[in-house]
mmCIF file of C-alpha atoms in Angstrom:
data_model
loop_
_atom_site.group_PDB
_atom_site.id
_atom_site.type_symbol
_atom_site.label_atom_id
_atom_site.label_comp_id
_atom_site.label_asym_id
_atom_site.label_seq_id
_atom_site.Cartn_x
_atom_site.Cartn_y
_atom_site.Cartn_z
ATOM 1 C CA UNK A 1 -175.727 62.238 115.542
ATOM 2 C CA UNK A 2 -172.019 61.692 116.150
ATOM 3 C CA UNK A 3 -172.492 64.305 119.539
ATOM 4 C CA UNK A 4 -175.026 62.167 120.893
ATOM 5 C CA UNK A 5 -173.297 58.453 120.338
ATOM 6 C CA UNK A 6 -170.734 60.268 122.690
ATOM 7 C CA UNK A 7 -173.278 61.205 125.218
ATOM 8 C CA UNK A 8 -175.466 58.341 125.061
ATOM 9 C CA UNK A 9 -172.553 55.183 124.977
ATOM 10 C CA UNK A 10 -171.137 56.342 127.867
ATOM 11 C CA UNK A 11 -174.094 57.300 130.071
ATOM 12 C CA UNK A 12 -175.027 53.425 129.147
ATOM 13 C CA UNK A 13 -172.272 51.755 130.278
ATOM 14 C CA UNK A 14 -172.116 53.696 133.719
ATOM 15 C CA UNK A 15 -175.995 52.843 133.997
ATOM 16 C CA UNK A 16 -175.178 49.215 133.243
ATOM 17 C CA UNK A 17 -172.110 49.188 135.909
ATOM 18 C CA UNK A 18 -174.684 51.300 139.093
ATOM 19 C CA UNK A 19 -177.124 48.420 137.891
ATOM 20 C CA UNK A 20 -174.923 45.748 138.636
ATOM 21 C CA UNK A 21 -173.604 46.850 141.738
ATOM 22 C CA UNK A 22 -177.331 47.922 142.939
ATOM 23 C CA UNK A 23 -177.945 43.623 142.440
ATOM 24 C CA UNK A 24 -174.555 42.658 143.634
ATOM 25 C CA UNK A 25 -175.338 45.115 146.988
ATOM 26 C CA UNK A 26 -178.758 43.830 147.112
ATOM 27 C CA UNK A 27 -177.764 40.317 147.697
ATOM 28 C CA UNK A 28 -175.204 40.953 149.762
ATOM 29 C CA UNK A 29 -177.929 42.600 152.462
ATOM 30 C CA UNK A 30 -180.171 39.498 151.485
ATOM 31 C CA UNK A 31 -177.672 37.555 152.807
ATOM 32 C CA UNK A 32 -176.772 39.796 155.593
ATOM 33 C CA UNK A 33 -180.623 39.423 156.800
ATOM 34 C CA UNK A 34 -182.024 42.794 155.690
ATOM 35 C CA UNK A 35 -185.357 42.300 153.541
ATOM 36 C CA UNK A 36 -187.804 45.298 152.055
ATOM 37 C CA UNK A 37 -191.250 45.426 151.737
ATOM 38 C CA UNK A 38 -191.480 47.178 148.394
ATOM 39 C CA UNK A 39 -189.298 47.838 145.405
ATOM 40 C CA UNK A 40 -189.768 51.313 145.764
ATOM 41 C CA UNK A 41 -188.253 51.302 149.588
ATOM 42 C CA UNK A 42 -185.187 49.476 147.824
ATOM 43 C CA UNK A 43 -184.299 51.836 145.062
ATOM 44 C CA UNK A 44 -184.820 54.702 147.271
ATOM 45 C CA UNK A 45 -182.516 53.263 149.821
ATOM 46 C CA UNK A 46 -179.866 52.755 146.974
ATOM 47 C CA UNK A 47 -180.282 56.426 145.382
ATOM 48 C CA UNK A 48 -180.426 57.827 148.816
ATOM 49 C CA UNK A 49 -176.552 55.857 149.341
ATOM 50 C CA UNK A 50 -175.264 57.172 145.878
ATOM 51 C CA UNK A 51 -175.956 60.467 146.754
ATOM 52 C CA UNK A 52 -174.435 60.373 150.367
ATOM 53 C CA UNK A 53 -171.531 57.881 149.867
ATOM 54 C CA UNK A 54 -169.557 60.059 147.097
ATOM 55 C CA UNK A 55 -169.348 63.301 149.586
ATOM 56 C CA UNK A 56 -168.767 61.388 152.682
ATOM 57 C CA UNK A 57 -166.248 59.179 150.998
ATOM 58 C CA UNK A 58 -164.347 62.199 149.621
ATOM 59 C CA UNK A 59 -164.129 63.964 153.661
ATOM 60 C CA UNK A 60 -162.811 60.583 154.678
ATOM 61 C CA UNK A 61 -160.297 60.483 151.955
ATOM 62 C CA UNK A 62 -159.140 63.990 152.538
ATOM 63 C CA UNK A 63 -159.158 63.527 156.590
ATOM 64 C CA UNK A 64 -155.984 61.332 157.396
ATOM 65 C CA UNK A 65 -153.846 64.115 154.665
ATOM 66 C CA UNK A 66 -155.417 66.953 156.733
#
């Protein structure tokens, strides 16, 4: 039980924190103009920019010490 609070608490809070940046990101293209016609068209856009900005952001990082 103890091995699984330790999995489980953590995996929570980093769901909470992608949650809350998926809403904070989704007004900020609201503002910006940009509107979907489904839910599912918005969360694939958002899981399709996790995946893709962690690599990409790590080559940019490691460019200018290159």
């Amino acid at each position: 039980m103890n091995k699984l609070k330790r999995i489980i608490i953590p995996l929570v809070i980093v769901l909470i924190i992608l949650v809350g940046l998926t809403i904070l990101e989704f007004f900020v293209l609201h503002l910006l103009g940009l509107q979907y016609k489904s839910a599912g068209a918005l969360i694939l856009f958002f899981v399709l920019y996790l995946i893709l900005e962690i690599p990409l952001s790590l080559i940019t990082d490691a460019l200018p010490k290159a």
